Short mmCIF file of C-alpha atoms in Angstrom, two decimals:
data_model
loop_
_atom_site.label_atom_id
_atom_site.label_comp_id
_atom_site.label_asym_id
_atom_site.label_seq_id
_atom_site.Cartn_x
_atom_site.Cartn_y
_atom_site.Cartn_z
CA UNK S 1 -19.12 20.25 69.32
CA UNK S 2 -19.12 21.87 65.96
CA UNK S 3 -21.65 24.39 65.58
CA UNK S 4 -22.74 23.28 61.99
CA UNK S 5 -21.80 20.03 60.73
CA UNK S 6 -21.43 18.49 57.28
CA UNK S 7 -19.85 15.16 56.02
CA UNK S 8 -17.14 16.44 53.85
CA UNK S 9 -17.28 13.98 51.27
CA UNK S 10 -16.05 13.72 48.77
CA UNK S 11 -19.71 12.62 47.50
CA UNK S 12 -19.64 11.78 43.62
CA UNK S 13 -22.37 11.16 41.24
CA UNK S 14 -22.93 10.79 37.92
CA UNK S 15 -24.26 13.57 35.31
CA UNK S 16 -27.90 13.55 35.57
CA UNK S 17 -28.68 12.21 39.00
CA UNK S 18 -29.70 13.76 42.44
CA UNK S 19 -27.06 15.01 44.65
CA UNK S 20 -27.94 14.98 47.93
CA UNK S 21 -26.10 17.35 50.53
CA UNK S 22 -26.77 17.22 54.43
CA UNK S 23 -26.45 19.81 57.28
CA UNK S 24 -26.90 19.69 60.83
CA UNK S 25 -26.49 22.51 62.91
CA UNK S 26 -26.59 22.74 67.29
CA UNK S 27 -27.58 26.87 67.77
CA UNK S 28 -31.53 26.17 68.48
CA UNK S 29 -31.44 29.94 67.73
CA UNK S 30 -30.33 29.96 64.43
CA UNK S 31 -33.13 31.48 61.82
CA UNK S 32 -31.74 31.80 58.76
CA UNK S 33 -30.49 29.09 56.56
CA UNK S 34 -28.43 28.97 53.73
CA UNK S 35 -26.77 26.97 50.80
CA UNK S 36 -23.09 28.37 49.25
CA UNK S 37 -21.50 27.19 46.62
CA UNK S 38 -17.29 27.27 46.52
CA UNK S 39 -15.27 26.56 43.37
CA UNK S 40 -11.44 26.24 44.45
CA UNK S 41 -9.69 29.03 45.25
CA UNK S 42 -12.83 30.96 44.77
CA UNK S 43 -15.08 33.20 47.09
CA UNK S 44 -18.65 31.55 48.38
CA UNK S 45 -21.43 32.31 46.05
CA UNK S 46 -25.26 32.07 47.29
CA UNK S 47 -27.37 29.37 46.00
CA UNK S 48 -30.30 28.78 48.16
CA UNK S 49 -31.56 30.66 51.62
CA UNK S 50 -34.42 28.83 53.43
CA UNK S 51 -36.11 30.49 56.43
CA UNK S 52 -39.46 27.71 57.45
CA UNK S 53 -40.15 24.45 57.16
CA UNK S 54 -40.67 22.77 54.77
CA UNK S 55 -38.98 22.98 50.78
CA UNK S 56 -37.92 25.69 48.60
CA UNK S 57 -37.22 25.48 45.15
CA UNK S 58 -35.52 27.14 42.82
CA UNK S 59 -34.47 25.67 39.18
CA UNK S 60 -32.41 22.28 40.05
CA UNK S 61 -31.84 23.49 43.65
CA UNK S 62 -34.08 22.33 46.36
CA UNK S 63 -33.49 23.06 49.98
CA UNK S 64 -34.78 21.65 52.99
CA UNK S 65 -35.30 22.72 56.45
CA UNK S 66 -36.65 20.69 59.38
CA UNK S 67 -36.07 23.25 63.08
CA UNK S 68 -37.27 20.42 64.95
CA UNK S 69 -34.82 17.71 63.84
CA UNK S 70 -32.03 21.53 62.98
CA UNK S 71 -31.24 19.47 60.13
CA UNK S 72 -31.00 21.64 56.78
CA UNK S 73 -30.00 20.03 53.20
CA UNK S 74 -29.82 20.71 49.69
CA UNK S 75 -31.11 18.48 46.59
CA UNK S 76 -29.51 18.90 43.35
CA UNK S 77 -31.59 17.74 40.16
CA UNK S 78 -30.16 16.85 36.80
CA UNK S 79 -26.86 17.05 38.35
CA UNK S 80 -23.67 18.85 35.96
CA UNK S 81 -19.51 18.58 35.95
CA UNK S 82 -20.36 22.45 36.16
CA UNK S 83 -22.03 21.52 40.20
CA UNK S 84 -18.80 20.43 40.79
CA UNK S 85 -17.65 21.77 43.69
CA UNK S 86 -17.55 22.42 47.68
CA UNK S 87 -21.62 23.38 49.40
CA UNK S 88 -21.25 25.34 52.38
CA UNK S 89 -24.07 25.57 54.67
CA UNK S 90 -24.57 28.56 56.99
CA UNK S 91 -27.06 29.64 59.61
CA UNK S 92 -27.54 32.95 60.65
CA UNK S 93 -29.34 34.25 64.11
CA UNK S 94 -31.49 36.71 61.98
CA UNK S 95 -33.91 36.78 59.66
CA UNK S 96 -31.92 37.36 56.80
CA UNK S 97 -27.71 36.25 55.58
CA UNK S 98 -26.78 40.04 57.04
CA UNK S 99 -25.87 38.93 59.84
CA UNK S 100 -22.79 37.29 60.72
CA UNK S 101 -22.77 33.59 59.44
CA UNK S 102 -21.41 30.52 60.70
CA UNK S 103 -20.29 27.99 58.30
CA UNK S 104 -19.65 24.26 58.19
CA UNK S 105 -16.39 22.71 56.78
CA UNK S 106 -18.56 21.83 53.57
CA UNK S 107 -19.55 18.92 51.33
CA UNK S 108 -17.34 18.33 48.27
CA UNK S 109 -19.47 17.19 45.11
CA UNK S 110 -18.16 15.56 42.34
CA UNK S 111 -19.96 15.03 39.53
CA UNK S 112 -18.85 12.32 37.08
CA UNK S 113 -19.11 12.94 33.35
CA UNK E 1 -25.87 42.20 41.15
CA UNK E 2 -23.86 44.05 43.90
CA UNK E 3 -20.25 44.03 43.69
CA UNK E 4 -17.42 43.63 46.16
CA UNK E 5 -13.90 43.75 45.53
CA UNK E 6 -10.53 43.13 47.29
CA UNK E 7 -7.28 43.48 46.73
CA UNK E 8 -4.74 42.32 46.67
CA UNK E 9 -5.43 39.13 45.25
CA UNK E 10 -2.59 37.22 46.02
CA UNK E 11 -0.19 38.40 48.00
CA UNK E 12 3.19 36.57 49.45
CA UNK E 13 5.29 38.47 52.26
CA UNK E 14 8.61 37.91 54.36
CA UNK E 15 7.59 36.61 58.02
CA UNK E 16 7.49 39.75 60.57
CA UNK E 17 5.65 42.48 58.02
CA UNK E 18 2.65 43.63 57.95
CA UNK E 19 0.08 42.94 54.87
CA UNK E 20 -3.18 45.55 54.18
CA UNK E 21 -5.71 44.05 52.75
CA UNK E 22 -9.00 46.53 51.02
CA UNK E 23 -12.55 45.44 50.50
CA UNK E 24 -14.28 47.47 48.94
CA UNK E 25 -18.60 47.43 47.82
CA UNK E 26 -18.68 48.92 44.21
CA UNK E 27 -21.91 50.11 43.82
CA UNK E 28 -23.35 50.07 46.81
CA UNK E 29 -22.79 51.29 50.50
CA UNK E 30 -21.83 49.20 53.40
CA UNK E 31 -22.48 49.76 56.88
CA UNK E 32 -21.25 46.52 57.75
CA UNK E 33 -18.68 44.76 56.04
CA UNK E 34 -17.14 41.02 57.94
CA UNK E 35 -14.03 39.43 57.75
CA UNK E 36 -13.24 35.93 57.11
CA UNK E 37 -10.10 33.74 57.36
CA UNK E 38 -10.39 30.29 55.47
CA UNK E 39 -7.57 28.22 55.61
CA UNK E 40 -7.14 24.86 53.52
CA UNK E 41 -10.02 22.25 53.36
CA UNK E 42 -11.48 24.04 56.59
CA UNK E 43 -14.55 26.20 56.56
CA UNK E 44 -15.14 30.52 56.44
CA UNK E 45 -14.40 31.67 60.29
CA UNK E 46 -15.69 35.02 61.06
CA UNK E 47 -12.76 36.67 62.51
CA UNK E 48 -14.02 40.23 63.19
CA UNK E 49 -17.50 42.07 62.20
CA UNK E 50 -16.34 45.81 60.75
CA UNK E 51 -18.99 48.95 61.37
CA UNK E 52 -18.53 52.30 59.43
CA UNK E 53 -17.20 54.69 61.97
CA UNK E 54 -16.80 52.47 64.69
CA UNK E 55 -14.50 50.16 66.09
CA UNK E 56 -14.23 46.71 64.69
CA UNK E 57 -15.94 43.50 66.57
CA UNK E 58 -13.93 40.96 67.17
CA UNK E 59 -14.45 37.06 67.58
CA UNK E 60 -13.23 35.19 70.07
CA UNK E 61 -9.93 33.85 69.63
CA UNK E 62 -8.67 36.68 67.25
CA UNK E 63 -5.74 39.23 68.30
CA UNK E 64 -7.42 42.90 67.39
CA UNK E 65 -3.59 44.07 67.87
CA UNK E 66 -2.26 41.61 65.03
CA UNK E 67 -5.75 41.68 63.15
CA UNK E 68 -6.13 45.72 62.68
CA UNK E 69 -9.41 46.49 60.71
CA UNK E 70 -10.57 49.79 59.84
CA UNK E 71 -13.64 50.65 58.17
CA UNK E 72 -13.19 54.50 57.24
CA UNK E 73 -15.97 55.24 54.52
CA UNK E 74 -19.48 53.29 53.31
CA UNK E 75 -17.38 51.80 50.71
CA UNK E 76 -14.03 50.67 52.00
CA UNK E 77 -13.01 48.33 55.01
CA UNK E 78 -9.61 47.52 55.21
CA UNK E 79 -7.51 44.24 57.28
CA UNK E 80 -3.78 44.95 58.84
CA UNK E 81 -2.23 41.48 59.80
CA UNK E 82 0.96 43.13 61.11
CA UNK E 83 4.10 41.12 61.77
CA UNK E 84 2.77 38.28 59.38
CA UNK E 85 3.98 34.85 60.52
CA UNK E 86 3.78 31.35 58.52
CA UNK E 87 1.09 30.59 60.51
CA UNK E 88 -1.28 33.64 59.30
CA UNK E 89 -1.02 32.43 55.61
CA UNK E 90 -4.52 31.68 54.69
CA UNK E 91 -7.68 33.18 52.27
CA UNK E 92 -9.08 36.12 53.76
CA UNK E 93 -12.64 37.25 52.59
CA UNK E 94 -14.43 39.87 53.08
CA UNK E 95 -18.04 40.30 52.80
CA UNK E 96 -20.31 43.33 52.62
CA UNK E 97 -23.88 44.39 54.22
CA UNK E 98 -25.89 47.11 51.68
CA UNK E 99 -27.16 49.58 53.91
CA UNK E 100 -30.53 50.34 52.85
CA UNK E 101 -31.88 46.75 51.73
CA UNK E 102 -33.37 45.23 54.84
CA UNK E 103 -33.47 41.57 54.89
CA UNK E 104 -30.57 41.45 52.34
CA UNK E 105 -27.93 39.16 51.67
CA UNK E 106 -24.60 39.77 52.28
CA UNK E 107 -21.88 39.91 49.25
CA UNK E 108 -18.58 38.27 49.26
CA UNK E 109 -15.18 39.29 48.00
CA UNK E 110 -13.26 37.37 45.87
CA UNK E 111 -10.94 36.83 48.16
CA UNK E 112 -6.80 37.29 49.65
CA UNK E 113 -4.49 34.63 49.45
CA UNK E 114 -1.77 35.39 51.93
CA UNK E 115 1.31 33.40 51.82
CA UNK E 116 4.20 34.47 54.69
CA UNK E 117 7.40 32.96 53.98
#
């Protein structure tokens, strides 16, 4: 059983609607959670980190986390070509993305112009 | 924002050497600095967590003979993948830990593209 699990898509919408991404995740110990963004060929860049319950927001991004259900995802508002590209989600044992991570195989988004 | 580098970008090698890849945190020091191995479509696999001074972590599954990482100075962590095969062509990353912000993120490379012919 994969440790964190994400459909990999590829998940295409048009310019200007919500993109929703999804993340499930088995390590009940996990405490940190986080959204990465990956253009092709590219390193991960951090978009979102989430640590309770509940919704964060920041700008277009809105993550998600629900310990109960260890489901995690990621809403993208006013969606751009530019958001084109593959979300990682990670979880982390401790309270913060120092620790070692362990990713999922990613979401691709398309967005259509 | 705090800056990691690697290099080589790109590099493409006859099967049987040995590659040396450098991370290194520009403006900031790293006590802990990880090692990642993606390979096409497939996700970031940790592959070995390197301490200054110490010797390197490893994750289960990885050779720490074939996979040599040394992490010599606050600033610079390097990966040996000696006697390259096919097989090991993949993108390494590397990520750093700042050492005196608590609760902070850690900072990824851009990345290694390893191709062994």
């Amino acid at each position: 059983q994969k440790e964190v699990e994400q459909n990999s898509g590829p998940l295409s919408v048009p310019e200007g609607a919500i993109a929703s991404l999804n993340c499930t995740y088995s390590d009940r110990g996990s405490q940190s959670f986080f959204w990465y963004r990956q253009y092709s060929g590219k390193s991960p860049e951090l978009i979102m980190s989430i640590y309770s319950n509940g919704d964060k927001e920041d700008g277009r991004f809105t993550a998600q986390l629900n310990k109960a259900s260890q489901y995690v995802s990621l809403l993208i508002r006013d969606s751009q070509p530019s958001d084109s590209a593959t979300y990682l989600c990670a979880t982390a044992r401790e309270k913060s993305s120092g620790d070692k991570l362990t990713f999922g195989t990613g979401t691709r988004l398309a967005v259509r112009p | 924002g705090a800056v990691v580098s690697q290099h080589p970008s790109r590099v493409i090698c006859k099967s049987g050497t040995s590659v040396k890849i450098e991370c290194r945190s520009l403006d900031f020091q790293a006590t802990t600095m990880f090692w990642y191995r993606q390979f096409p479509k497939k996700s970031l696999m940790l592959m070995a967590t390197s301490n200054e001074g110490s010797k390197a972590t490893y994750e289960q599954g990885v050779e720490k003979d074939k996979f040599l990482i040394n992490h010599a100075s606050l600033t610079l962590s390097t990966l040996t993948v000696t006697s390259a095969h096919p097989e090991d062509s993949s993108f390494y990353i590397c990520s750093a830990r700042s050492r005196w912000r608590t609760g902070e993120t850690q900072y990824f490379g851009p990345g290694t593209r390893l191709l062994v012919l």
